[in-house]
PDB file of C-alpha atoms in Angstrom:
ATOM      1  CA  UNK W   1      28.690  19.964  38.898  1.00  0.00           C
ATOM      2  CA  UNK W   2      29.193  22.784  36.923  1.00  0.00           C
ATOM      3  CA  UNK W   3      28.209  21.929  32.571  1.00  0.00           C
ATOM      4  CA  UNK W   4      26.547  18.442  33.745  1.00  0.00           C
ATOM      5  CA  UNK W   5      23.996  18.076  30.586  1.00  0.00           C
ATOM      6  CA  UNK W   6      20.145  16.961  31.654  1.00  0.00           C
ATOM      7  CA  UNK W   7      19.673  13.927  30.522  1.00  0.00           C
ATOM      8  CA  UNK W   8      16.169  13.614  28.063  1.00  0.00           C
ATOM      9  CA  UNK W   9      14.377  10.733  27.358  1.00  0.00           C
ATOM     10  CA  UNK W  10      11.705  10.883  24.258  1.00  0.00           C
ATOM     11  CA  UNK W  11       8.071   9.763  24.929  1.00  0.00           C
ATOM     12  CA  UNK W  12       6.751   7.385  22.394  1.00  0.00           C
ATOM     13  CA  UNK W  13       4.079   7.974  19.884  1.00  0.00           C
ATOM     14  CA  UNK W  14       2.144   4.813  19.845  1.00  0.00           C
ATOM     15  CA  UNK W  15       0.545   4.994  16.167  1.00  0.00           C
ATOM     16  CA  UNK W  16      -3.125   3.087  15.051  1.00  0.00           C
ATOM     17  CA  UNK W  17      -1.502   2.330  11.515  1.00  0.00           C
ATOM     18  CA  UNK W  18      -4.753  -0.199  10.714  1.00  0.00           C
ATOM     19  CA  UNK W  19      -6.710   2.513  11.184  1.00  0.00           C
ATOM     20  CA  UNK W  20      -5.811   3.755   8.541  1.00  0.00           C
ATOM     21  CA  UNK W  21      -5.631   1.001   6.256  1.00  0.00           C
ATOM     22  CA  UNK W  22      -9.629  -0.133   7.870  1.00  0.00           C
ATOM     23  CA  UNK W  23     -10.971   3.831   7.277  1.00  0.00           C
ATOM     24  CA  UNK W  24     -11.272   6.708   4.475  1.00  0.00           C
ATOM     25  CA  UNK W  25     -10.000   9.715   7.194  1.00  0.00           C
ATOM     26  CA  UNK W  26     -12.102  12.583   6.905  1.00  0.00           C
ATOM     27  CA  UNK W  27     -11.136  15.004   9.874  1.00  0.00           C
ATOM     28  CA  UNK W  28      -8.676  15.045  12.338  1.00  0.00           C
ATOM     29  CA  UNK W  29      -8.616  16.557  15.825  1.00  0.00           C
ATOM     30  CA  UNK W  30      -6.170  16.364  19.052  1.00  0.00           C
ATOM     31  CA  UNK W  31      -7.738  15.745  22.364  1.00  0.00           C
ATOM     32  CA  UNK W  32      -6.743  15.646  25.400  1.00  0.00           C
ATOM     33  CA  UNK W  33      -7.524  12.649  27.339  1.00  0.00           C
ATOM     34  CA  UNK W  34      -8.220  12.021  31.214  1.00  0.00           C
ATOM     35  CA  UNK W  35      -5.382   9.889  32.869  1.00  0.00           C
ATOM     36  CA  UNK W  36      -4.450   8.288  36.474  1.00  0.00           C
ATOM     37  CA  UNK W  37      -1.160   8.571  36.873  1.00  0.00           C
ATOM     38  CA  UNK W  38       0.169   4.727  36.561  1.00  0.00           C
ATOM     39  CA  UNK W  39      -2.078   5.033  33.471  1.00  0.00           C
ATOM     40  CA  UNK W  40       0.594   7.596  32.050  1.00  0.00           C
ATOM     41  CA  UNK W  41       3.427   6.402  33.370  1.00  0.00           C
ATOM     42  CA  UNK W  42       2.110   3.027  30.876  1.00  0.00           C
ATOM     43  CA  UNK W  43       2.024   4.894  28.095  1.00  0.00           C
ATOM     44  CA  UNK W  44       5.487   6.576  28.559  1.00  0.00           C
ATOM     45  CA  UNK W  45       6.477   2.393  28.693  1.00  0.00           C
ATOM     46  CA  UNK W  46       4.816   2.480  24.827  1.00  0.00           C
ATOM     47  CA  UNK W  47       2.585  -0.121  26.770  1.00  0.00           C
ATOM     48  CA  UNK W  48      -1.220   0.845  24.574  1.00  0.00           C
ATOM     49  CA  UNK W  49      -2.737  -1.136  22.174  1.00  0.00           C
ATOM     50  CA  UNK W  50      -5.171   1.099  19.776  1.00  0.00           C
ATOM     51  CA  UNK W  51      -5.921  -1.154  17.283  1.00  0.00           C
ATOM     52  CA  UNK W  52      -9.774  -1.925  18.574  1.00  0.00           C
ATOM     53  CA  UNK W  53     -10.196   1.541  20.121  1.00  0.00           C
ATOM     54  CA  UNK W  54     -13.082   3.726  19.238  1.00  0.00           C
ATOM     55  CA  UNK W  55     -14.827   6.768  20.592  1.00  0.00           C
ATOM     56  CA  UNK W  56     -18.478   7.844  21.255  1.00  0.00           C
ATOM     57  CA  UNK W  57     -20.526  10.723  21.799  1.00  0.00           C
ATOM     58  CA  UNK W  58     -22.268  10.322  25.210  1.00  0.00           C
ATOM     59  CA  UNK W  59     -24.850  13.125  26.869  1.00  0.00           C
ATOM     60  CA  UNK W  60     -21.972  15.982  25.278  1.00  0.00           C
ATOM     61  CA  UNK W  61     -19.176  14.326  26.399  1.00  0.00           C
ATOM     62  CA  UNK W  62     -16.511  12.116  24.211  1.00  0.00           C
ATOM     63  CA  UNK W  63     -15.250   8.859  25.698  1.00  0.00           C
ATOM     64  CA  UNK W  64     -12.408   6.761  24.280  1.00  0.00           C
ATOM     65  CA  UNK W  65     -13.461   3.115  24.558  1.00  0.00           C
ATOM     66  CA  UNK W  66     -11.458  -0.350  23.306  1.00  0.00           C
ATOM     67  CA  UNK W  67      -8.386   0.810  24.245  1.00  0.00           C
ATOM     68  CA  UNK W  68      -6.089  -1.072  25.946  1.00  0.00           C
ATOM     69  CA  UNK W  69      -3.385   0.795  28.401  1.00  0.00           C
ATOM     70  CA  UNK W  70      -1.520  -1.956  30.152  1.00  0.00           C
ATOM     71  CA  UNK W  71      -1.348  -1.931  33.980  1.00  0.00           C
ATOM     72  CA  UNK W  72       1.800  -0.222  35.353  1.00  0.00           C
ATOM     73  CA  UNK W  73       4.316  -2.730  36.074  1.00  0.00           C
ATOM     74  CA  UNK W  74       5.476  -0.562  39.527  1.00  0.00           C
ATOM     75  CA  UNK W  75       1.934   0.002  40.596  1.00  0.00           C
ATOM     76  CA  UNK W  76       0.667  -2.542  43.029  1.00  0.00           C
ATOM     77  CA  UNK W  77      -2.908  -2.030  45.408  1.00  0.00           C
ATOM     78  CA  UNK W  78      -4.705   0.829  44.498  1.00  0.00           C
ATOM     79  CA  UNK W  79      -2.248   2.222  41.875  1.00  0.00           C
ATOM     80  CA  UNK W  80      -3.117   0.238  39.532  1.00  0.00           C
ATOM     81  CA  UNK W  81      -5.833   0.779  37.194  1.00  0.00           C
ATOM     82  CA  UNK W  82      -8.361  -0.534  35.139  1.00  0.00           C
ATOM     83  CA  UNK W  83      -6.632  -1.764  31.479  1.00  0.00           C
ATOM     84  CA  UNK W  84      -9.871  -1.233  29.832  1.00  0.00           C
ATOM     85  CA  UNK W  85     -11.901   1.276  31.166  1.00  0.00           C
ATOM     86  CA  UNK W  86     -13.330   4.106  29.216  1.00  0.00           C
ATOM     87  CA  UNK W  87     -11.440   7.432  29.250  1.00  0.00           C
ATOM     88  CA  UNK W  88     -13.141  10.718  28.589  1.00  0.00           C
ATOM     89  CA  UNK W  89     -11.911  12.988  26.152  1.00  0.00           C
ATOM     90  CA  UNK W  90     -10.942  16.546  26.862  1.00  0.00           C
ATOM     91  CA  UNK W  91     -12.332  18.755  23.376  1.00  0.00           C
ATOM     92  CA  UNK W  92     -14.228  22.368  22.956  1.00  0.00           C
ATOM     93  CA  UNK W  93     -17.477  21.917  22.834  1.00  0.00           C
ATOM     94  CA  UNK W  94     -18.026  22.956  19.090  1.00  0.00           C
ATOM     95  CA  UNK W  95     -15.744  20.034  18.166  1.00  0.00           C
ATOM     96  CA  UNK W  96     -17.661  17.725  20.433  1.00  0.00           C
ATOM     97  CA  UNK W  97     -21.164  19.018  18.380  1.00  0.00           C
ATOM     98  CA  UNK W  98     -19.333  18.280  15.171  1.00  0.00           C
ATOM     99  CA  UNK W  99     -18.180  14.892  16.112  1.00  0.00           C
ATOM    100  CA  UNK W 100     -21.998  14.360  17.658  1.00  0.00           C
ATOM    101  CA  UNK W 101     -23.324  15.666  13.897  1.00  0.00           C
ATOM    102  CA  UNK W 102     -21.035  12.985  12.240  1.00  0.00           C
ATOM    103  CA  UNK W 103     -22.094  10.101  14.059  1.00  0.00           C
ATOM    104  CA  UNK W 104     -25.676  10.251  14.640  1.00  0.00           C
ATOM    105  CA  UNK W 105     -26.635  11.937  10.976  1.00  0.00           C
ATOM    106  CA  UNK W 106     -23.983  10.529   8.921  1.00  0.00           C
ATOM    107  CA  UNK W 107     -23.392   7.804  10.204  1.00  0.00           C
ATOM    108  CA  UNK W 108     -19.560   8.338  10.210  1.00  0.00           C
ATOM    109  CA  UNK W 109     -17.014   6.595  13.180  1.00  0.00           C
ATOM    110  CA  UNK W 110     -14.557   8.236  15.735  1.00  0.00           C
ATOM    111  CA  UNK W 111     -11.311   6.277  15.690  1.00  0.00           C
ATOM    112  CA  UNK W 112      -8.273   6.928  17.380  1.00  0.00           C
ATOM    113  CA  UNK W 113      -5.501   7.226  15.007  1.00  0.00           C
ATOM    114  CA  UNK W 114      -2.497   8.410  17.492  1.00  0.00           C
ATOM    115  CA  UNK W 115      -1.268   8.474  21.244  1.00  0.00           C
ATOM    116  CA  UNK W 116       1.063  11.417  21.676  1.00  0.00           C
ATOM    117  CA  UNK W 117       2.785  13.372  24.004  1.00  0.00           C
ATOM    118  CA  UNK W 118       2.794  17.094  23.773  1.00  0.00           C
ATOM    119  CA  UNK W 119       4.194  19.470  26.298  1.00  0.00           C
ATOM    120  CA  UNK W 120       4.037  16.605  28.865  1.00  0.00           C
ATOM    121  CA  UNK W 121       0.700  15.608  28.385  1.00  0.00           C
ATOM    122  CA  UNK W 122      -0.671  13.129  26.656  1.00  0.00           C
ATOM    123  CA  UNK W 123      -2.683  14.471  23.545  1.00  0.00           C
ATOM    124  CA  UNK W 124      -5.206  11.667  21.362  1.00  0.00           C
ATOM    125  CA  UNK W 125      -5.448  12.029  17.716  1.00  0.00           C
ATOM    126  CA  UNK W 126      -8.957  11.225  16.916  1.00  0.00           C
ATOM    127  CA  UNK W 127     -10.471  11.208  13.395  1.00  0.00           C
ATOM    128  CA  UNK W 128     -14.357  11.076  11.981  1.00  0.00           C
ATOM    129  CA  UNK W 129     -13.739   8.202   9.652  1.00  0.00           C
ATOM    130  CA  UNK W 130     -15.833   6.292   6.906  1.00  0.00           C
ATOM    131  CA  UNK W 131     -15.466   2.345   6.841  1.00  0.00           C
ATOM    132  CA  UNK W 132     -13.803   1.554   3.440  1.00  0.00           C
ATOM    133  CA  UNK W 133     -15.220  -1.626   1.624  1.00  0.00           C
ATOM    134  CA  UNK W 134     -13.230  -5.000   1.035  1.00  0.00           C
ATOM    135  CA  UNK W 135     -12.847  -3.396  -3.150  1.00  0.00           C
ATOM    136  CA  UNK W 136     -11.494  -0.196  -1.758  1.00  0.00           C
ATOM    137  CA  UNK W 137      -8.974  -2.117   0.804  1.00  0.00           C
ATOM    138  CA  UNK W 138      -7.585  -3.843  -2.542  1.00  0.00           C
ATOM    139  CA  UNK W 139      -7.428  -0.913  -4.511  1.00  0.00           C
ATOM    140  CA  UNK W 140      -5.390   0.330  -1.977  1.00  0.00           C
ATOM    141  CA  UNK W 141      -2.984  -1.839  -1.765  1.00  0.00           C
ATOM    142  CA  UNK W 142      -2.642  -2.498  -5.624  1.00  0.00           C
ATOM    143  CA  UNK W 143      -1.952   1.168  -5.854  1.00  0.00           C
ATOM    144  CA  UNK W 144       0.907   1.373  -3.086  1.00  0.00           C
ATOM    145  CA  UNK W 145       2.137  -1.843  -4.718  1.00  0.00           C
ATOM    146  CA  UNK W 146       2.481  -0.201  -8.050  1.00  0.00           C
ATOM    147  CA  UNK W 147       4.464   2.702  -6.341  1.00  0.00           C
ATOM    148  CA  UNK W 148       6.493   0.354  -5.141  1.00  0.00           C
ATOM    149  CA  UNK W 149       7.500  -1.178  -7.896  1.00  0.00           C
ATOM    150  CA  UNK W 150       7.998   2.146  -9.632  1.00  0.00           C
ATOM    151  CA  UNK W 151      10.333   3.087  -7.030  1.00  0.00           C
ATOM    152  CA  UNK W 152      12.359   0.083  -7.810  1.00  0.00           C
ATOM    153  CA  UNK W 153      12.748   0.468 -11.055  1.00  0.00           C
ATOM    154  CA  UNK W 154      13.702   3.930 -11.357  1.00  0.00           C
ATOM    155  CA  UNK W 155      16.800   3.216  -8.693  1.00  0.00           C
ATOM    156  CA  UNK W 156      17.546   0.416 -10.768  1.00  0.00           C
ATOM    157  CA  UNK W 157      17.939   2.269 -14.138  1.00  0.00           C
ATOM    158  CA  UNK W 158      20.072   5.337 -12.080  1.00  0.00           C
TER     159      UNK W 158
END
């Protein structure tokens, strides 16, 4: 079949948009993360929920914990896997003694912020974040509000 065209289908990128809404980002890094196979084949369904997912520091290693990659509708026995187990992070080891520095001395969190695919493997956006208070949360919003509004006005006076 001479000029048949390969057909391509996109992975999703399954995004932790409270995250950043719940925490002041301070510094980002991409890790890769250890998968079974129905466990990525989930993901490529968009079927992860990141909202509660965190990450800790444990003897040198990073593990993601809280989040929630649903089992593989295919997979039946033992190919299915564990929605909720922890998952350990794949990082350098001078970004695994930063992220170690943050948490323990300054008291700072490791969220997940995005679930990616990048040259066929799954990559984990993970970010040392501060807590923002309840006064900082409606700042926020007041201030995207106001933009907002701005925006409609000046395409209503064009």
């Amino acid at each position: 079949m001479a000029g048949s065209k390969k057909l391509t289908v996109r992975a999703p990128t399954i995004e932790n948009r409270r995250a950043r809404h719940e925490f002041e980002i301070i510094e980002v890094f991409e890790a890769g993360i250890q998968l079974v196979g129905s466990e990525v084949k989930s993901i490529r369904d968009g079927q992860v929920q990141l909202t509660d997912g965190f990450a800790r520091v444990i003897d040198g290693e990073v593990f993601l914990m809280g989040v929630h990659i649903a089992p593989y509708a295919r997979a039946a026995g033992w190919g299915a896997h564990d929605p909720d187990r922890r998952r350990k992070l794949l990082l350098h080891k001078k970004e695994i003694e930063t992220m170690a520095e943050a948490v323990n001395e300054k008291r700072l969190t490791l969220v997940p912020l995005r679930l990616r695919f990048k040259d066929g493997k799954v990559k984990v956006d993970l970010a040392i974040a501060r807590g923002k208070r309840t006064y900082d949360k409606r700042h926020a919003i007041a201030k995207r509000d106001a933009e907002r509004d701005d925006d409609r006005e000046s395409r209503r006076r064009r």
